[in-house]
Short mmCIF file of C-alpha atoms in Angstrom, two decimals:
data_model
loop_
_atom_site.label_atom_id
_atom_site.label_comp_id
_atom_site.label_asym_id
_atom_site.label_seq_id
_atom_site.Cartn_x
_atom_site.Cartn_y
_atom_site.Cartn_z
CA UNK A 235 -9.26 14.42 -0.36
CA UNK A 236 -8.68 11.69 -2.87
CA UNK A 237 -8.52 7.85 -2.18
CA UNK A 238 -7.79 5.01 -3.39
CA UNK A 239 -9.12 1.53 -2.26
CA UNK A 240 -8.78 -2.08 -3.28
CA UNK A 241 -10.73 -4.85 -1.61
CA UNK A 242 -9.48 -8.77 -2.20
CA UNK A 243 -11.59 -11.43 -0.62
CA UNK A 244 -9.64 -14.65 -0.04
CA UNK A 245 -10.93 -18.08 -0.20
CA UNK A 246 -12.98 -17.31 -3.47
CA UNK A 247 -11.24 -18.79 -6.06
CA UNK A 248 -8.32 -17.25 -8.44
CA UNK A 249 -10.64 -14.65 -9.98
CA UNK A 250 -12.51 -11.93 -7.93
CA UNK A 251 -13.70 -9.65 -10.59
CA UNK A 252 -17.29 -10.90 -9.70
CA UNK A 253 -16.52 -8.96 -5.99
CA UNK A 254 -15.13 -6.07 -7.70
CA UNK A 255 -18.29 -5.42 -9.64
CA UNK A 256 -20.47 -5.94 -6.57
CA UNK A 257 -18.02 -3.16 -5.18
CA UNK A 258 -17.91 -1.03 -8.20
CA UNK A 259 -22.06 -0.99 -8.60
CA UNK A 260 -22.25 0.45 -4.57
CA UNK A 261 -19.63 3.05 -5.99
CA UNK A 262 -21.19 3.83 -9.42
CA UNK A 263 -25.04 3.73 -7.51
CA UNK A 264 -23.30 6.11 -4.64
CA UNK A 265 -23.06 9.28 -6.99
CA UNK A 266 -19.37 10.34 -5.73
CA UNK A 267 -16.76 11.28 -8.15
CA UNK A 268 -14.65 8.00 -9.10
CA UNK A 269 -12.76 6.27 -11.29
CA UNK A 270 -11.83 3.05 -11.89
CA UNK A 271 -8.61 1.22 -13.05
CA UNK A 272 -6.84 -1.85 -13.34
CA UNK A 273 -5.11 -1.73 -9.71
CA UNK A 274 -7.92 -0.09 -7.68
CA UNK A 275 -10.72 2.38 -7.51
CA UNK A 276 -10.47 6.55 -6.67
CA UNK A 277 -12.85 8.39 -5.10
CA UNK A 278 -12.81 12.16 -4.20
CA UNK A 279 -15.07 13.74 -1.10
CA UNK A 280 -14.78 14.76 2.54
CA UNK A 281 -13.24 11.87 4.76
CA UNK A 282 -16.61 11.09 6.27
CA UNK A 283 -17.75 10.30 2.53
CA UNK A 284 -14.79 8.39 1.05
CA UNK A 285 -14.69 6.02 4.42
CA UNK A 286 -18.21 5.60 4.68
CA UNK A 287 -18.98 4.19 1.04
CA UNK A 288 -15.73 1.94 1.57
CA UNK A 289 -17.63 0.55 4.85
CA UNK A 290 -20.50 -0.23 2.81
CA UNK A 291 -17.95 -1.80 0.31
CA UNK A 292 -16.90 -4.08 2.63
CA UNK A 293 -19.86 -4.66 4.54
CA UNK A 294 -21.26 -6.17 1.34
CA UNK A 295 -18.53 -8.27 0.78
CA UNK A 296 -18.73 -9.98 4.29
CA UNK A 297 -21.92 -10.80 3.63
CA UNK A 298 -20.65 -13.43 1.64
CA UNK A 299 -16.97 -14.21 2.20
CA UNK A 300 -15.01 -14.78 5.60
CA UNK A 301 -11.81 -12.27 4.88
CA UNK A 302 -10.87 -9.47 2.80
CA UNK A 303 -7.49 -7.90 2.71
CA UNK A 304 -8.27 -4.11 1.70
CA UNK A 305 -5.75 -1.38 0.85
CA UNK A 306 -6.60 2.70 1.24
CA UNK A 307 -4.26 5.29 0.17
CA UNK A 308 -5.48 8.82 0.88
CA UNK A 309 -3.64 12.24 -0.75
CA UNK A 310 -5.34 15.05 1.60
CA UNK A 311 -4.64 18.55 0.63
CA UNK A 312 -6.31 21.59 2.10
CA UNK A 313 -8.36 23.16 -0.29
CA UNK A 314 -7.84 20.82 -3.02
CA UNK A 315 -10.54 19.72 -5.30
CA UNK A 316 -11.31 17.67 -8.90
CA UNK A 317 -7.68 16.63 -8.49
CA UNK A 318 -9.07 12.82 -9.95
CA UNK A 319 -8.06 14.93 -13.47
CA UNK A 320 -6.10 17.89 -12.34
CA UNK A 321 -3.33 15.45 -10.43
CA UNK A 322 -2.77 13.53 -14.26
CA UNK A 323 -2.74 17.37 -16.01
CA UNK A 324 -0.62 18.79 -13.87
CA UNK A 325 2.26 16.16 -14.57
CA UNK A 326 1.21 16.39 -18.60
CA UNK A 327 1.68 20.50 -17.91
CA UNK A 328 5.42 20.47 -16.72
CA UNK A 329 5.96 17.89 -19.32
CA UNK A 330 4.76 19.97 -22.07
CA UNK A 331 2.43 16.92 -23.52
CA UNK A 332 0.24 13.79 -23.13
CA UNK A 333 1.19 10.83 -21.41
CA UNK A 334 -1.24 7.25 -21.37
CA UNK A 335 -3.78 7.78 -19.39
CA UNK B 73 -9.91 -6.94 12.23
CA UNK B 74 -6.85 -5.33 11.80
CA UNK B 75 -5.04 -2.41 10.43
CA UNK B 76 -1.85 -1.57 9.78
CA UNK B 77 -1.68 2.83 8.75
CA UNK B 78 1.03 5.48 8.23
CA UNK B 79 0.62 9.28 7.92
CA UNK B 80 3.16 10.71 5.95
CA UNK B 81 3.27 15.10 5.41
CA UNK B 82 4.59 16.80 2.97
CA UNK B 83 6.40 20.14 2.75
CA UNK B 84 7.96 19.68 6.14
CA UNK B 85 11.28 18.45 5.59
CA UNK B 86 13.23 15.00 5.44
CA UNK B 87 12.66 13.61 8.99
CA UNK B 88 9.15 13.34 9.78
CA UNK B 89 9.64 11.59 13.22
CA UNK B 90 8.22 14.37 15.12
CA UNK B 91 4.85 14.13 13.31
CA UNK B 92 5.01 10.56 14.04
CA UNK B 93 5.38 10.52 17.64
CA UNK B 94 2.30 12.94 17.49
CA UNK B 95 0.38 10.14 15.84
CA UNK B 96 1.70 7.36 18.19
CA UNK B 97 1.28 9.71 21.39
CA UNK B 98 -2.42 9.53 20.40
CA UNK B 99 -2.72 5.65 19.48
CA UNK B 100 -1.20 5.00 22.55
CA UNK B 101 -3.68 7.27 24.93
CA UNK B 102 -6.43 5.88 23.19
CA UNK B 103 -6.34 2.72 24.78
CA UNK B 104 -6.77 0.40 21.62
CA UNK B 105 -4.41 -2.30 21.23
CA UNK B 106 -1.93 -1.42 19.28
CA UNK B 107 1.90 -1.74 18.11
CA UNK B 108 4.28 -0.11 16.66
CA UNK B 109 7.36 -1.01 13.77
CA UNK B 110 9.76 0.87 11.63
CA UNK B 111 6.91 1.43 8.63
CA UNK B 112 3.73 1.69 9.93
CA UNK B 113 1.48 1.00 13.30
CA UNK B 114 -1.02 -2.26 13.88
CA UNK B 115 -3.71 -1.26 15.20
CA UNK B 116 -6.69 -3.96 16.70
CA UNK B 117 -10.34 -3.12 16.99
CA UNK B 118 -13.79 -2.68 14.97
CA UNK B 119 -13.82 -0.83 11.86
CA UNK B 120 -15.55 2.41 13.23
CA UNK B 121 -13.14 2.67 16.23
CA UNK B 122 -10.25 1.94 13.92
CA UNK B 123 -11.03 4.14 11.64
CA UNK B 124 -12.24 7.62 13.98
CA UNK B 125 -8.82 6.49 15.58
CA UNK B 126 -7.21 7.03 11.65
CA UNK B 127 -9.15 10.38 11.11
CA UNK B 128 -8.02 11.50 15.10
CA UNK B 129 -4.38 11.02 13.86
CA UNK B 130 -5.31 12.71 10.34
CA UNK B 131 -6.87 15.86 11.91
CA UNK B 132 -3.97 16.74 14.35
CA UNK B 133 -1.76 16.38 11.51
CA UNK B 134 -3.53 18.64 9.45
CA UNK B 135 -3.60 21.33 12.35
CA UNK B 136 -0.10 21.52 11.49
CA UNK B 137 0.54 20.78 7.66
CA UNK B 138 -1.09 21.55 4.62
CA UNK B 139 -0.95 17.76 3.08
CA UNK B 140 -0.90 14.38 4.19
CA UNK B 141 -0.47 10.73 2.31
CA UNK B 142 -1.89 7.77 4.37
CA UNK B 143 -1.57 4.61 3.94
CA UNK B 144 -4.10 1.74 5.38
CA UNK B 145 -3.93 -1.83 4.67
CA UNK B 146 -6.83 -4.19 6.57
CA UNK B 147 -7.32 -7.57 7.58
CA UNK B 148 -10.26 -8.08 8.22
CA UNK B 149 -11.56 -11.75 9.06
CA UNK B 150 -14.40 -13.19 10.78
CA UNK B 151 -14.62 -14.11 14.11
CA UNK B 152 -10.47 -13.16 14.63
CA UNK B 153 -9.24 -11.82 17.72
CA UNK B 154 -5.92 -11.01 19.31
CA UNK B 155 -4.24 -11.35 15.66
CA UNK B 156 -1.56 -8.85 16.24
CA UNK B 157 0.36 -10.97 17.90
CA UNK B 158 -1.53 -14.74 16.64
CA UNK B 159 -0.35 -14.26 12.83
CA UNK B 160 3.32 -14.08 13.60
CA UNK B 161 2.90 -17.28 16.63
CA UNK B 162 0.96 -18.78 13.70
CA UNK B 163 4.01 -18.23 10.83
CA UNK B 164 6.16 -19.63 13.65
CA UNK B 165 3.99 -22.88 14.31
CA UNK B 166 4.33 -23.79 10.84
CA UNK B 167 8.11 -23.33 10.43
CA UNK B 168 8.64 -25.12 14.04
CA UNK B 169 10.85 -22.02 15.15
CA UNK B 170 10.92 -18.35 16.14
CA UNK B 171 11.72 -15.91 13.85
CA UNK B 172 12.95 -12.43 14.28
CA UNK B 173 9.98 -10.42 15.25
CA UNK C 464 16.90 1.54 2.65
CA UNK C 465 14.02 -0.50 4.58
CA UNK C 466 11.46 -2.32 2.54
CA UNK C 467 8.27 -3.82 4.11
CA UNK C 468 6.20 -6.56 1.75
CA UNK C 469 3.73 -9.29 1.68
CA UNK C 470 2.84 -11.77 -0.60
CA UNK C 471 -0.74 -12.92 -0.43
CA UNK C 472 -2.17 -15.97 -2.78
CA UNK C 473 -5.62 -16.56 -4.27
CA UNK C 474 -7.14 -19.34 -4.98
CA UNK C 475 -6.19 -21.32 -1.92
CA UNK C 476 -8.65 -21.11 0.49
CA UNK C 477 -9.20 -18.52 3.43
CA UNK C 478 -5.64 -19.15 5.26
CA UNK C 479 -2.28 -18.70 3.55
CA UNK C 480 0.02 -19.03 6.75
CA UNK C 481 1.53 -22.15 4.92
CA UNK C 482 2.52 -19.57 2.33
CA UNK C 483 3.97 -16.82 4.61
CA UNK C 484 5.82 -19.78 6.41
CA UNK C 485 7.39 -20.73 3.19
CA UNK C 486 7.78 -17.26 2.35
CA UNK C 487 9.39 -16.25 5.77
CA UNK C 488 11.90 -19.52 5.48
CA UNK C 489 13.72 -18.24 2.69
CA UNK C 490 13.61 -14.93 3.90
CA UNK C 491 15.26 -15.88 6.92
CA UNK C 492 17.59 -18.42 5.47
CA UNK C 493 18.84 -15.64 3.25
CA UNK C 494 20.47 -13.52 6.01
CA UNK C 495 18.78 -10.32 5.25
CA UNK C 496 18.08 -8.06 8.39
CA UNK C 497 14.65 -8.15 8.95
CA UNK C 498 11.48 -8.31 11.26
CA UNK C 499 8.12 -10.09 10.88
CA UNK C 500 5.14 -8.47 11.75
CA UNK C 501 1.48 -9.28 11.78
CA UNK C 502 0.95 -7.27 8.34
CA UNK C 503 3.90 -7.80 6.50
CA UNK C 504 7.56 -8.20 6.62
CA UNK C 505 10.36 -5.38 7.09
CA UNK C 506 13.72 -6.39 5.16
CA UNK C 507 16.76 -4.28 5.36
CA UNK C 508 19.56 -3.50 2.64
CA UNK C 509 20.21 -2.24 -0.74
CA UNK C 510 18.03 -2.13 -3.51
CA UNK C 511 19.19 -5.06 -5.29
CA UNK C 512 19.42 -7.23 -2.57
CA UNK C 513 16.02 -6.37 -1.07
CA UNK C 514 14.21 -6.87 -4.83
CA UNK C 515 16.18 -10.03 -5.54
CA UNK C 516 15.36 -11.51 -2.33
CA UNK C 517 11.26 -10.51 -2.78
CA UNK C 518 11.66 -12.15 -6.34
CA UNK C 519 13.29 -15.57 -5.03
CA UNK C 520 10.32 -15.26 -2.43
CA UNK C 521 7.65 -14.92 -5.27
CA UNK C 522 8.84 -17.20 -7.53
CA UNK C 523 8.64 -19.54 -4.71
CA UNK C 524 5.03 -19.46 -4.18
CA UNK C 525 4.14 -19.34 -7.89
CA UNK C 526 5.42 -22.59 -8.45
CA UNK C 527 2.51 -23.34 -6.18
CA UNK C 528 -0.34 -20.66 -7.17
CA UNK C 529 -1.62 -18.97 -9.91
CA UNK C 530 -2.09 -15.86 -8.71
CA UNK C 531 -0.67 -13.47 -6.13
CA UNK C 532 -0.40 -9.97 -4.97
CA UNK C 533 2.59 -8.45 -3.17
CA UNK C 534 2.44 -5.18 -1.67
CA UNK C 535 6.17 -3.28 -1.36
CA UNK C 536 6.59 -0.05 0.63
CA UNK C 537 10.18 1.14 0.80
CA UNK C 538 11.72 4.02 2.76
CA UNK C 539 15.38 4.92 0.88
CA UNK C 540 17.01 7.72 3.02
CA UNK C 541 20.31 8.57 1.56
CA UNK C 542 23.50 7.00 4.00
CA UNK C 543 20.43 5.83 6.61
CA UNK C 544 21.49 1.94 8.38
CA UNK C 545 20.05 0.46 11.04
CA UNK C 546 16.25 1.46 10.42
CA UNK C 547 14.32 -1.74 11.21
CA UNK C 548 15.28 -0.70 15.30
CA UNK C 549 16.00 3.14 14.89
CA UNK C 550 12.35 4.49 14.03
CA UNK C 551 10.63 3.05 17.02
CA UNK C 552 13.48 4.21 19.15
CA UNK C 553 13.55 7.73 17.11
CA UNK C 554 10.02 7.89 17.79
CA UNK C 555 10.15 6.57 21.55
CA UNK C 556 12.96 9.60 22.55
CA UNK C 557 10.54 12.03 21.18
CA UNK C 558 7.95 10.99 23.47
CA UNK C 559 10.19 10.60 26.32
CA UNK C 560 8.62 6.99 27.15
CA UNK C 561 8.53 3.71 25.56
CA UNK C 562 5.61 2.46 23.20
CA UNK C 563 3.97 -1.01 22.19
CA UNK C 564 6.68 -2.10 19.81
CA UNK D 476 2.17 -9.21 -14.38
CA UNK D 477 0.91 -5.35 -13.76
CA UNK D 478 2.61 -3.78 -11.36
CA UNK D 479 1.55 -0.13 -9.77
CA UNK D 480 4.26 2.49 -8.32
CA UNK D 481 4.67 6.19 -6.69
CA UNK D 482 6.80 7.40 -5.39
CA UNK D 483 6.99 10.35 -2.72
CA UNK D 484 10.40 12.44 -2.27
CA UNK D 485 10.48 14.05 1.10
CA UNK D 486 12.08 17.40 2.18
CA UNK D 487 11.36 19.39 -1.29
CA UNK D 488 7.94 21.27 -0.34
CA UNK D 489 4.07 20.26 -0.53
CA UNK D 490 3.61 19.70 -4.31
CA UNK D 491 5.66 17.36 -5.63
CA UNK D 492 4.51 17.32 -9.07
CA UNK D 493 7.94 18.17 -10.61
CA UNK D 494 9.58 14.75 -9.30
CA UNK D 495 6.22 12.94 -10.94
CA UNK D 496 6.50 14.31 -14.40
CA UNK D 497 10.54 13.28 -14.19
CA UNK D 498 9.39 9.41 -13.17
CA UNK D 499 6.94 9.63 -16.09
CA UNK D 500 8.90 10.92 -18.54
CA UNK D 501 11.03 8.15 -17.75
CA UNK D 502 8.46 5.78 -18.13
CA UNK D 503 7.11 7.18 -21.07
CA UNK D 504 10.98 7.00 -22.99
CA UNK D 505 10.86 3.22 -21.71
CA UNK D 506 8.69 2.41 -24.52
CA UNK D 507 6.98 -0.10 -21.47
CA UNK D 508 2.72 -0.84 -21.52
CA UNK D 509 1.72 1.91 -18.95
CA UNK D 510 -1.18 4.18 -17.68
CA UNK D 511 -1.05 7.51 -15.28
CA UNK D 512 -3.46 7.72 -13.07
CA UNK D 513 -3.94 10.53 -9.74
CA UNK D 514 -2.76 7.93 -7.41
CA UNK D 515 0.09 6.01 -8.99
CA UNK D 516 1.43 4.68 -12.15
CA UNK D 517 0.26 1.03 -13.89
CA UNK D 518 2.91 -0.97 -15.43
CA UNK D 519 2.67 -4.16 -17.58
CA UNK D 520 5.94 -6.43 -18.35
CA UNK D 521 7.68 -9.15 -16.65
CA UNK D 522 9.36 -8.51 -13.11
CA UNK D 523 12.79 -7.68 -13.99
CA UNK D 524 11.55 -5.27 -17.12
CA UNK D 525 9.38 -3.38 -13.99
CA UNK D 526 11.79 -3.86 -11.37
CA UNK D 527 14.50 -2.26 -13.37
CA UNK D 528 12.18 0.58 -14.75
CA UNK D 529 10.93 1.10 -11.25
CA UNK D 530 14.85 1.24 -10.44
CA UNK D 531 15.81 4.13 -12.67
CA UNK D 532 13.11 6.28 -11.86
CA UNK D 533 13.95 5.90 -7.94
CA UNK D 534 17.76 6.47 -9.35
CA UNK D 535 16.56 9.69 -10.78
CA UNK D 536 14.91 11.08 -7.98
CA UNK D 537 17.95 9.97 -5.55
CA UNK D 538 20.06 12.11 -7.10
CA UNK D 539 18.21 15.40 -6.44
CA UNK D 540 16.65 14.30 -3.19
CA UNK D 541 17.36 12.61 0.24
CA UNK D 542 15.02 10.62 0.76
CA UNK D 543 11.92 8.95 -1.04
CA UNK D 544 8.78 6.61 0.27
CA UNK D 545 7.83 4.28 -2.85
CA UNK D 546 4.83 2.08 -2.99
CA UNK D 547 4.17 -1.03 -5.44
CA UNK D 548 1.09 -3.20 -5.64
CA UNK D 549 1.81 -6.24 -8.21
CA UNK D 550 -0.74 -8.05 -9.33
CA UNK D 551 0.83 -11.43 -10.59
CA UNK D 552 -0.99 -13.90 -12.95
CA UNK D 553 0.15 -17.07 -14.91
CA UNK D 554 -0.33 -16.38 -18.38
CA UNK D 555 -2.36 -13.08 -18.15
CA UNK D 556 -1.41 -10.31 -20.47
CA UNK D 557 -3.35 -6.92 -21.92
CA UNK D 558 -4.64 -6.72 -18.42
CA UNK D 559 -4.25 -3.19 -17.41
CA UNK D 560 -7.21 -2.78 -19.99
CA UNK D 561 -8.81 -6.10 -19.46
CA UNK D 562 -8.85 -6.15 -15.88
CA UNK D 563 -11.46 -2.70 -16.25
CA UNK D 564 -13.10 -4.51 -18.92
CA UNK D 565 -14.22 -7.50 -17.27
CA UNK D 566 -15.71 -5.03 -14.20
CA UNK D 567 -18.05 -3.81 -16.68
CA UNK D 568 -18.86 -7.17 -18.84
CA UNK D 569 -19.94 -8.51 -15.23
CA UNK D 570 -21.89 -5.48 -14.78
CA UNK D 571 -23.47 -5.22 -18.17
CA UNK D 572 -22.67 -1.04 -18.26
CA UNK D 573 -19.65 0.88 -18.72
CA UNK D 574 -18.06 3.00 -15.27
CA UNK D 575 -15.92 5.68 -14.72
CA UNK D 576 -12.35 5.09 -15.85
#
């Protein structure tokens, strides 16, 4: 499956990006397939996988803030895989070229 | 903390209220503390029972259908208890009146 | 169609009730159809009605903060009214029993 | 402000990668700052430039569908512009490497 997750801790100020790299390192150091961008991070594995390193995520967060608001959106499809790239290629396909990506 | 998730398939038609009561039949057995509204179901509890509550839903689902989309959206603050119904008392406090709820 | 949303600030501190009381005022000042819950709010009409009343709501706290992030989910079934009340109850006859609503 | 959509038709099969590539191309002909990714689609104007864009693309779909679920996450800052590309950037400046993106 694929997810997507955001995590914003309140009470930190106007900028979080400082929380988003602690979040991003666990990801990058984790060795699952991700990608980052402007509105949240993706991640592709089993459920067990994906939820797990998003625990960790926010276990290291409230370590040192009192609330997070965090958003998940999961796209599960039997037998699906590497469809980080394949989703954005499929939609450039039936268009018949490149889009920004 | 809490969590608010929906479970949407795909490729079985326009109304998806029958998958939904599936989902709700299961929340509701499972003894967590829980509600339901028109987009989505609150759910109370700690991360790892919320969340093998999420993936019970997920997995009877995908008995049935070949794709799912889920959304989860978490609250998740220190110390906070019985916030299903708190937050909206709180909203209420603050405006000195009920509100439709 | 049915539209849930929240507004959340940053930069002011660990509670933002004040916010979603302010936020909920207008909302029920305005005369919308709609139901607070402990995640969110569900509003109820046409598209331009439901996006100009989340943009008075908005523009309302950014004369306050400097940052926010508001999370829409909308359900648009074609001829559909009603849908705030119907789902549960759509949801409760297919179970044959009522839920926690 | 950056703004991120789907949207989700119901009722026309599992893969709905047709619909997608219509919302794109839509967006693409807008001549609007945006970025496909595999969960959603970034957007950078004011609220009434991404409102109304959002608007025709759920107009499109309405008229071959019956229903559709659409999600938007906006991300609202005073001031802030470029930040579908600056928002990644500052991830890595704080983390003194590049990630996945």
């Amino acid at each position: 499956m694929i997810a997507q997750f955001s995590i914003v801790p309140l009470g930190v100020g106007v900028s979080v990006s400082d929380y988003v790299a602690k979040v991003i390192k666990i990801v990058d150091e984790s060795g699952i397939s991700y990608k980052l961008h402007a509105m949240g991070t993706i991640l592709e594995g089993d459920w067990d996988e994906v939820m797990a390193l998003i625990k960790r995520c926010r276990d290291a967060l409230m370590e040192e803030v009192e609330r997070v608001v965090i958003d998940i959106k999961i796209d599960d499809r039997k037998g699906a895989k590497g469809r980080i790239e394949a989703k954005v290629k499929s939609v450039e396909e039936k268009l018949g070229r490149t889009v920004k990506k």
